[in-house]
Short mmCIF file of C-alpha atoms and ligand atoms in Angstrom, two decimals:
data_model
loop_
_atom_site.label_atom_id
_atom_site.label_comp_id
_atom_site.label_asym_id
_atom_site.label_seq_id
_atom_site.Cartn_x
_atom_site.Cartn_y
_atom_site.Cartn_z
CA LYS A 1 10.15 -8.56 -61.09
CA GLU A 2 6.92 -10.97 -61.40
CA VAL A 3 6.01 -13.13 -58.35
CA GLU A 4 6.47 -16.56 -59.51
CA HIS A 5 5.89 -18.99 -57.24
CA VAL A 6 2.80 -18.27 -54.84
CA PRO A 7 3.17 -19.46 -51.49
CA THR A 8 0.24 -21.70 -49.86
CA PRO A 9 -2.11 -19.02 -47.38
CA GLY A 10 -0.64 -19.41 -44.07
CA SER A 11 2.29 -20.98 -44.79
CA LYS A 12 5.31 -20.45 -43.11
CA VAL A 13 8.07 -18.74 -45.27
CA PHE A 14 12.29 -19.38 -44.83
CA LEU A 15 14.74 -16.70 -46.10
CA LEU A 16 17.68 -18.76 -47.30
CA ARG A 17 20.77 -17.62 -47.70
CA GLY A 18 22.95 -20.10 -48.91
CA GLY A 19 20.69 -22.85 -48.02
CA PRO A 20 20.08 -23.73 -44.26
CA PRO A 21 22.98 -24.98 -41.79
CA VAL A 22 22.56 -28.97 -41.96
CA ALA A 23 24.97 -31.32 -40.82
CA VAL A 24 25.76 -34.53 -43.48
CA PRO A 25 29.07 -35.57 -42.72
CA GLN A 26 31.20 -35.11 -45.99
CA ASP A 27 31.79 -38.73 -46.53
CA ARG A 28 28.21 -39.31 -46.90
CA ALA A 29 26.69 -36.15 -48.90
CA GLY A 30 25.30 -36.53 -51.97
CA PHE A 31 24.32 -34.40 -54.45
CA VAL A 32 20.74 -34.40 -57.15
CA GLY A 33 19.35 -31.31 -57.35
CA ALA A 34 18.91 -27.83 -55.74
CA HIS A 35 16.09 -26.86 -53.77
CA LYS A 36 13.90 -25.09 -56.55
CA TYR A 37 13.63 -21.85 -55.31
CA SER A 38 16.55 -20.67 -53.46
CA GLY A 39 18.86 -22.58 -55.77
CA TRP A 40 20.13 -24.56 -52.50
CA GLU A 41 22.20 -27.50 -53.56
CA MET A 42 20.89 -29.87 -50.77
CA PRO A 43 23.30 -32.75 -49.60
CA LEU A 44 21.42 -36.02 -49.23
CA ASP A 45 22.63 -38.15 -46.78
CA LEU A 46 23.52 -41.20 -48.38
CA GLY A 47 24.13 -43.14 -45.43
CA TYR A 48 20.78 -43.51 -44.88
CA ILE A 49 20.54 -45.54 -48.36
CA THR A 50 20.72 -48.92 -46.54
CA HIS A 51 16.87 -47.93 -45.05
CA HIS A 52 15.72 -47.80 -48.65
CA VAL A 53 14.65 -45.20 -51.37
CA GLY A 54 11.55 -45.12 -53.53
CA VAL A 55 10.81 -42.72 -56.09
CA PHE A 56 7.07 -42.21 -57.47
CA GLY A 57 5.73 -39.78 -59.93
CA ALA A 58 3.45 -40.08 -63.63
CA THR A 59 5.25 -41.04 -66.68
CA GLY A 60 7.61 -38.23 -68.04
CA MET A 61 8.35 -36.77 -64.40
CA GLY A 62 11.84 -37.74 -64.52
CA LYS A 63 12.07 -41.03 -61.74
CA SER A 64 14.30 -42.97 -63.89
CA ARG A 65 16.97 -39.86 -64.91
CA LEU A 66 16.50 -38.96 -61.04
CA VAL A 67 17.36 -42.55 -60.31
CA ARG A 68 20.79 -42.30 -62.45
CA ALA A 69 22.14 -39.24 -60.71
CA LEU A 70 21.17 -40.85 -57.42
CA VAL A 71 23.34 -44.16 -59.13
CA GLU A 72 26.05 -41.76 -59.67
CA GLU A 73 26.63 -40.28 -56.39
CA LEU A 74 26.64 -43.80 -55.06
CA ALA A 75 28.55 -45.23 -56.83
CA LYS A 76 31.15 -42.67 -56.25
CA ARG A 77 30.75 -44.11 -52.57
CA GLY A 78 31.99 -47.25 -54.08
CA LEU A 79 28.76 -49.20 -53.61
CA ARG A 80 28.13 -52.32 -55.41
CA ILE A 81 24.97 -51.16 -57.59
CA VAL A 82 22.79 -53.75 -59.42
CA ILE A 83 20.39 -51.74 -61.79
CA PHE A 84 17.74 -53.82 -63.24
CA ASP A 85 16.12 -52.51 -66.63
CA HIS A 86 12.84 -53.37 -67.14
CA THR A 87 12.56 -51.82 -70.64
CA GLY A 88 16.06 -51.79 -71.27
CA VAL A 89 15.82 -47.94 -72.50
CA ASP A 90 16.22 -46.05 -69.31
CA TYR A 91 19.72 -47.51 -68.18
CA ALA A 92 21.15 -50.17 -70.42
CA PRO A 93 22.21 -47.79 -73.05
CA TYR A 94 24.13 -45.57 -70.35
CA TYR A 95 26.14 -48.13 -68.67
CA ASP A 96 29.29 -49.71 -69.66
CA ASN A 97 28.88 -52.57 -68.20
CA VAL A 98 25.62 -54.47 -69.19
CA VAL A 99 24.40 -57.94 -68.57
CA LYS A 100 21.54 -59.37 -71.02
CA SER A 101 18.73 -61.11 -68.90
CA SER A 102 19.27 -63.59 -71.13
CA GLU A 103 22.24 -64.48 -70.60
CA ILE A 104 21.89 -65.33 -66.90
CA LYS A 105 21.28 -68.94 -65.08
CA ILE A 106 17.79 -69.34 -63.48
CA PRO A 107 18.52 -71.68 -60.26
CA PRO A 108 16.14 -74.60 -60.22
CA ASN A 109 14.18 -73.34 -57.20
CA VAL A 110 13.36 -70.17 -58.70
CA LEU A 111 13.06 -71.96 -62.35
CA ALA A 112 10.24 -74.32 -60.78
CA SER A 113 8.15 -71.39 -59.64
CA VAL A 114 8.40 -69.63 -63.03
CA ILE A 115 7.20 -72.87 -64.77
CA ALA A 116 4.19 -73.12 -62.20
CA LYS A 117 3.27 -69.70 -62.98
CA MET A 118 3.96 -69.68 -66.56
CA ALA A 119 1.90 -73.39 -67.18
CA ASP A 120 -0.65 -71.97 -64.57
CA LEU A 121 -0.14 -74.48 -61.99
CA PRO A 122 -1.13 -73.48 -58.28
CA TRP A 123 2.08 -73.79 -56.21
CA GLN A 124 0.49 -75.55 -53.30
CA SER A 125 -0.17 -78.90 -55.21
CA TYR A 126 2.46 -78.38 -57.80
CA GLY A 127 5.36 -76.34 -56.59
CA GLU A 128 7.22 -79.38 -54.91
CA TYR A 129 6.78 -81.96 -57.62
CA LEU A 130 8.65 -78.86 -60.08
CA GLU A 131 10.98 -78.15 -57.59
CA ILE A 132 12.57 -81.63 -57.09
CA ALA A 133 12.02 -81.69 -61.12
CA THR A 134 14.12 -78.94 -61.86
CA MET A 135 16.62 -79.43 -59.14
CA THR A 136 17.01 -82.84 -60.62
CA PHE A 137 17.29 -82.59 -64.38
CA GLU A 138 20.28 -83.32 -66.17
CA GLY A 139 21.46 -82.54 -69.53
CA GLN A 140 20.11 -80.20 -72.24
CA TRP A 141 17.39 -78.34 -71.81
CA SER A 142 14.01 -79.08 -74.22
CA LYS A 143 10.76 -79.28 -73.63
CA ASP A 144 9.91 -82.97 -74.17
CA ALA A 145 12.90 -83.80 -72.03
CA PHE A 146 11.88 -82.02 -68.93
CA VAL A 147 8.31 -83.24 -69.32
CA ALA A 148 9.94 -87.14 -69.41
CA HIS A 149 11.74 -85.98 -66.54
CA VAL A 150 8.72 -84.66 -64.77
CA LYS A 151 6.55 -87.15 -65.41
CA ARG A 152 8.89 -89.76 -64.39
CA THR A 153 9.89 -87.30 -61.08
CA MET A 154 6.10 -87.35 -60.00
CA LYS A 155 5.45 -91.38 -60.41
CA ARG A 156 8.14 -91.87 -58.22
CA LEU A 157 7.17 -90.39 -55.78
CA ASN A 158 3.73 -91.32 -55.96
CA ALA A 159 1.70 -88.96 -57.28
CA ARG A 160 -1.89 -89.59 -58.93
CA ASP A 161 -2.31 -90.17 -62.44
CA THR A 162 -4.63 -86.94 -62.93
CA THR A 163 -2.06 -85.18 -61.40
CA VAL A 164 0.75 -86.27 -63.41
CA GLU A 165 -1.37 -85.88 -66.70
CA ARG A 166 -2.27 -82.26 -65.64
CA VAL A 167 1.07 -81.36 -65.30
CA GLU A 168 2.43 -82.68 -68.56
CA LEU A 169 -1.04 -81.12 -70.17
CA PHE A 170 -0.55 -77.49 -68.99
CA ILE A 171 3.23 -77.60 -69.53
CA LYS A 172 2.49 -79.01 -73.05
CA HIS A 173 -0.23 -76.45 -73.81
CA PHE A 174 1.06 -72.99 -71.94
CA ILE A 175 4.80 -73.12 -72.16
CA ASP A 176 6.69 -72.38 -75.66
CA PRO A 177 9.33 -74.71 -76.35
CA GLN A 178 11.72 -71.79 -76.79
CA PHE A 179 11.52 -71.28 -73.42
CA PHE A 180 13.29 -74.45 -72.34
CA ALA A 181 15.58 -74.35 -75.26
CA ASP A 182 16.91 -70.87 -74.50
CA LEU A 183 17.79 -72.23 -70.92
CA ASN A 184 20.79 -73.66 -72.34
CA SER A 185 22.44 -70.57 -73.27
CA ARG A 186 22.04 -69.03 -70.05
CA GLY A 187 25.85 -69.48 -69.04
CA LYS A 188 26.16 -66.90 -66.68
CA THR A 189 25.80 -67.10 -63.17
CA PRO A 190 23.61 -64.49 -60.52
CA ALA A 191 26.93 -64.50 -58.88
CA ASP A 192 29.00 -63.86 -61.79
CA VAL A 193 26.40 -60.86 -62.09
CA LEU A 194 27.37 -59.67 -58.28
CA SER A 195 31.00 -59.60 -59.58
CA SER A 196 30.84 -57.82 -62.61
CA ARG A 197 32.50 -54.36 -62.84
CA GLN A 198 30.21 -51.59 -61.29
CA PRO A 199 27.68 -50.04 -61.85
CA VAL A 200 25.63 -52.75 -63.65
CA ALA A 201 22.72 -52.80 -65.42
CA VAL A 202 20.72 -55.83 -66.19
CA ASP A 203 18.59 -55.39 -69.27
CA LEU A 204 15.56 -57.23 -68.91
CA SER A 205 14.33 -56.76 -72.21
CA TRP A 206 15.92 -59.74 -73.50
CA ASP A 207 13.57 -62.07 -71.52
CA ARG A 208 9.88 -61.29 -73.02
CA GLU A 209 7.80 -63.05 -70.02
CA LEU A 210 7.40 -61.00 -66.79
CA ALA A 211 7.58 -64.48 -64.91
CA VAL A 212 11.52 -64.82 -66.31
CA LYS A 213 12.32 -61.34 -65.73
CA GLN A 214 10.74 -61.66 -61.84
CA ALA A 215 12.90 -64.96 -61.60
CA ILE A 216 16.20 -62.85 -62.96
CA VAL A 217 15.51 -60.22 -60.06
CA ALA A 218 14.69 -62.80 -57.43
CA SER A 219 17.33 -65.09 -58.45
CA VAL A 220 20.46 -61.81 -57.98
CA ILE A 221 19.09 -60.79 -54.60
CA GLU A 222 19.07 -64.31 -53.44
CA GLU A 223 22.47 -64.50 -54.48
CA ALA A 224 23.52 -61.66 -52.38
CA TRP A 225 21.71 -62.75 -49.17
CA ALA A 226 23.53 -66.56 -49.65
CA GLU A 227 26.77 -64.09 -50.06
CA VAL A 228 25.85 -62.59 -46.86
CA ARG A 229 25.42 -65.90 -44.82
CA ARG A 230 28.16 -67.37 -46.60
CA ALA A 231 30.40 -64.08 -44.93
CA LYS A 232 28.39 -63.55 -42.05
CA GLU A 233 29.16 -59.94 -42.65
CA PRO A 234 27.97 -57.27 -44.54
CA ARG A 235 28.09 -57.02 -48.53
CA PRO A 236 26.75 -53.47 -49.37
CA THR A 237 24.90 -53.37 -52.54
CA VAL A 238 22.07 -51.61 -53.96
CA PHE A 239 19.74 -52.89 -56.28
CA VAL A 240 17.69 -50.37 -58.33
CA ILE A 241 14.23 -52.03 -59.31
CA ASP A 242 12.45 -49.35 -61.86
CA GLU A 243 9.04 -50.21 -63.14
CA ALA A 244 8.58 -51.57 -59.53
CA GLN A 245 4.98 -52.60 -59.69
CA ASN A 246 6.19 -55.35 -61.96
CA TYR A 247 8.61 -56.94 -59.25
CA ALA A 248 6.87 -55.69 -56.07
CA PRO A 249 3.23 -55.35 -56.44
CA SER A 250 0.49 -56.31 -53.49
CA ASP A 251 -0.50 -60.01 -55.16
CA TRP A 252 1.87 -62.18 -55.59
CA ALA A 253 5.17 -62.29 -57.66
CA ILE A 254 8.36 -64.30 -57.97
CA SER A 255 10.45 -61.44 -57.03
CA LYS A 256 8.51 -60.61 -54.26
CA ASP A 257 9.49 -62.56 -51.77
CA ALA A 258 13.31 -61.16 -52.33
CA ILE A 259 12.80 -57.73 -52.49
CA GLU A 260 10.73 -57.61 -49.46
CA THR A 261 13.10 -59.51 -47.29
CA THR A 262 15.72 -56.84 -48.47
CA ALA A 263 12.88 -54.13 -47.27
CA ARG A 264 12.49 -55.72 -43.89
CA GLU A 265 15.86 -57.34 -42.92
CA GLY A 266 18.38 -56.11 -45.42
CA ARG A 267 19.77 -53.18 -43.58
CA LYS A 268 21.71 -55.10 -41.20
CA TRP A 269 23.77 -56.73 -44.36
CA GLY A 270 24.04 -53.42 -46.10
CA LEU A 271 21.53 -54.68 -49.30
CA SER A 272 19.35 -51.58 -50.09
CA LEU A 273 16.88 -51.07 -52.08
CA ILE A 274 15.87 -48.27 -54.77
CA LEU A 275 12.20 -48.91 -56.24
CA ALA A 276 10.81 -46.31 -58.48
CA SER A 277 7.17 -46.55 -59.77
CA GLN A 278 4.23 -44.55 -61.05
CA ARG A 279 1.93 -45.35 -58.20
CA ILE A 280 2.06 -45.96 -54.27
CA ALA A 281 -0.91 -47.40 -53.47
CA GLY A 282 -1.62 -50.56 -55.29
CA ASP A 283 1.47 -50.73 -57.60
CA ILE A 284 4.36 -51.51 -54.27
CA ASP A 285 3.24 -54.26 -51.51
CA PRO A 286 2.17 -52.20 -48.42
CA SER A 287 5.14 -54.15 -46.58
CA ILE A 288 7.48 -52.74 -48.55
CA ARG A 289 6.67 -49.49 -48.87
CA ALA A 290 6.15 -48.90 -45.51
CA ASN A 291 10.04 -49.89 -45.19
CA LEU A 292 11.21 -47.14 -47.58
CA GLY A 293 13.29 -44.71 -45.17
CA THR A 294 13.26 -42.05 -47.97
CA VAL A 295 10.85 -40.90 -50.57
CA PHE A 296 10.81 -38.89 -53.60
CA PHE A 297 7.89 -37.94 -55.02
CA SER A 298 6.65 -35.73 -58.24
CA ARG A 299 2.99 -35.57 -59.88
CA VAL A 300 1.31 -38.87 -59.23
CA THR A 301 -1.76 -40.00 -60.70
CA ALA A 302 -4.19 -40.84 -57.84
CA PRO A 303 -4.43 -38.79 -54.72
CA THR A 304 -4.74 -41.82 -52.45
CA ASP A 305 -0.78 -42.06 -53.00
CA LEU A 306 -0.11 -38.89 -51.38
CA ARG A 307 -2.09 -39.90 -48.24
CA GLU A 308 -0.29 -43.18 -48.63
CA ILE A 309 2.98 -41.31 -47.89
CA SER A 310 1.96 -39.50 -45.26
CA ALA A 311 0.70 -42.26 -43.37
CA TYR A 312 4.68 -43.00 -42.42
CA LEU A 313 6.38 -39.59 -43.44
CA ASP A 314 5.61 -35.90 -42.45
CA LEU A 315 4.19 -33.93 -45.09
CA ALA A 316 4.18 -31.02 -43.81
CA ASP A 317 1.72 -28.65 -46.16
CA VAL A 318 2.34 -30.40 -49.11
CA ASN A 319 -1.00 -31.23 -50.46
CA GLU A 320 -2.47 -32.46 -54.10
CA GLY A 321 -2.38 -28.91 -55.42
CA VAL A 322 1.22 -28.33 -55.05
CA LEU A 323 1.99 -31.77 -56.91
CA ALA A 324 -0.35 -31.10 -59.66
CA GLN A 325 1.80 -28.11 -60.28
CA LEU A 326 5.55 -29.20 -60.66
CA GLN A 327 6.71 -29.77 -63.40
CA PRO A 328 9.20 -32.35 -64.73
CA ARG A 329 12.24 -32.75 -63.15
CA GLU A 330 10.84 -31.21 -59.96
CA PHE A 331 10.72 -33.90 -57.11
CA PHE A 332 10.08 -33.58 -53.29
CA VAL A 333 12.22 -35.15 -50.79
CA VAL A 334 11.39 -36.57 -47.84
CA GLY A 335 12.29 -38.81 -44.97
CA LEU A 336 15.55 -39.92 -43.80
CA MET A 337 18.72 -38.84 -46.57
CA ASN A 338 16.92 -35.10 -46.03
CA PRO A 339 18.59 -33.49 -43.51
CA LEU A 340 15.90 -30.83 -43.22
CA ARG A 341 13.55 -33.60 -41.76
CA ARG A 342 10.91 -31.59 -43.83
CA PRO A 343 9.49 -32.18 -47.25
CA VAL A 344 11.99 -30.02 -49.62
CA LEU A 345 11.37 -29.81 -53.26
CA LEU A 346 13.92 -30.50 -55.43
CA LYS A 347 14.94 -29.57 -59.29
CA ILE A 348 16.77 -32.16 -60.27
CA ARG A 349 20.25 -31.57 -61.87
CA GLU A 350 20.49 -32.55 -65.76
CA VAL A 351 21.45 -36.18 -66.13
CA LYS A 352 22.31 -36.69 -69.54
N1 LIG B 1 17.02 -34.82 -64.78
C1 LIG B 1 16.73 -34.74 -65.86
N2 LIG B 1 17.83 -34.41 -66.77
C2 LIG B 1 17.47 -34.19 -68.10
N3 LIG B 1 16.43 -34.57 -68.78
C3 LIG B 1 15.27 -35.08 -67.86
C4 LIG B 1 15.73 -35.30 -66.27
N4 LIG B 1 14.26 -35.23 -65.97
C5 LIG B 1 13.80 -35.73 -67.11
N5 LIG B 1 14.19 -35.56 -68.46
C6 LIG B 1 13.94 -35.74 -69.38
O1 LIG B 1 12.52 -36.25 -69.50
C7 LIG B 1 12.17 -37.50 -70.16
C8 LIG B 1 11.72 -38.45 -68.75
O2 LIG B 1 12.19 -38.67 -67.79
P1 LIG B 1 12.23 -40.14 -67.30
O3 LIG B 1 13.47 -39.92 -66.27
O4 LIG B 1 12.66 -41.12 -68.59
O5 LIG B 1 10.97 -39.83 -66.49
P2 LIG B 1 10.10 -41.02 -65.72
O6 LIG B 1 11.12 -42.50 -65.30
O7 LIG B 1 9.41 -40.57 -64.67
O8 LIG B 1 8.91 -41.94 -66.99
C9 LIG B 1 13.64 -37.73 -70.20
O9 LIG B 1 13.94 -38.68 -71.36
C10 LIG B 1 14.25 -36.91 -70.42
O10 LIG B 1 14.03 -36.04 -71.66
MG1 LIG B 2 11.25 -44.32 -65.94
#
């Protein structure tokens, strides 16, 4: 038989029969695929979900399918799972329980950020006015009604005439009246989303504006934080954020604070993240990616990405040359969920 896989010269070779002995407690084990060369179904230690997961690889390598396999395993353990589906094609069609993002209410403080962003009004100078205006607004939403209200609010707070004028002008110029009109049909609260049947996919394709999509993600995650603060006990929840470059980028985004807080402090409260994106460096804020305890990676587009992972996870002898040869559905897994604590190349199981 022909040799199909040529090991890198100098690399160690292990002979596996039925897989190496690994200790993953039965109730924590999950399976998303088998070791590429031996066919050994490697158990992942899902208990480490609270240390967060990153999935990286070029488009078409199978990130979203891998995430769905992982979601299935986590759902079996009874975890609450909220999937944010950026495009509405990767998840929404495959789950029974789907919420349209355009049905979800945006809380006033988050709405103020959305308006500032859309109207191009710097938060430092205008944020507080907008926040007070969104929090005190009553009645049917419309662009005219909100502009009138924000003007009254700012005058009452002794804002300068030029400042008031700028807010009026920029909101009128930059924000579509439909945006305000649509606020009236947002009838579901973020709490409703969290309490719906699991797992739930939030179809973000119903909102066109990225700022609004980010606001929905922020609102739902923030509601989970409000829950744990009220209960003062963990509320195990997994937030799946695919196309994460849109939600947790290096520069500012409405959803970034909520994601960053969860990445850094969510563990204690059972709040976990699964982030997927094409690139690592650049796509995901450094303080967020440094908190990804487990990373799945396939062929990546930039060599800097590999260096990025190797900065905090042991990649042994995995190099760019190895990655360049990976086929779709093939992912290395490194980090806490991997019981071998060295990179293992998995062929992800068939996900229909
Ligand atoms: N585990 C899998 N099982 C079955 N088909 C897969 C799997 N992974 C990838 N594919 C195929 O490759 C395509 C791209 O996968 P996808 O998960 O959407 O990639 P990515 O999210 O990385 O762009 C899928 O539409 C499917 O046809
Ligand atoms: Mg995808």
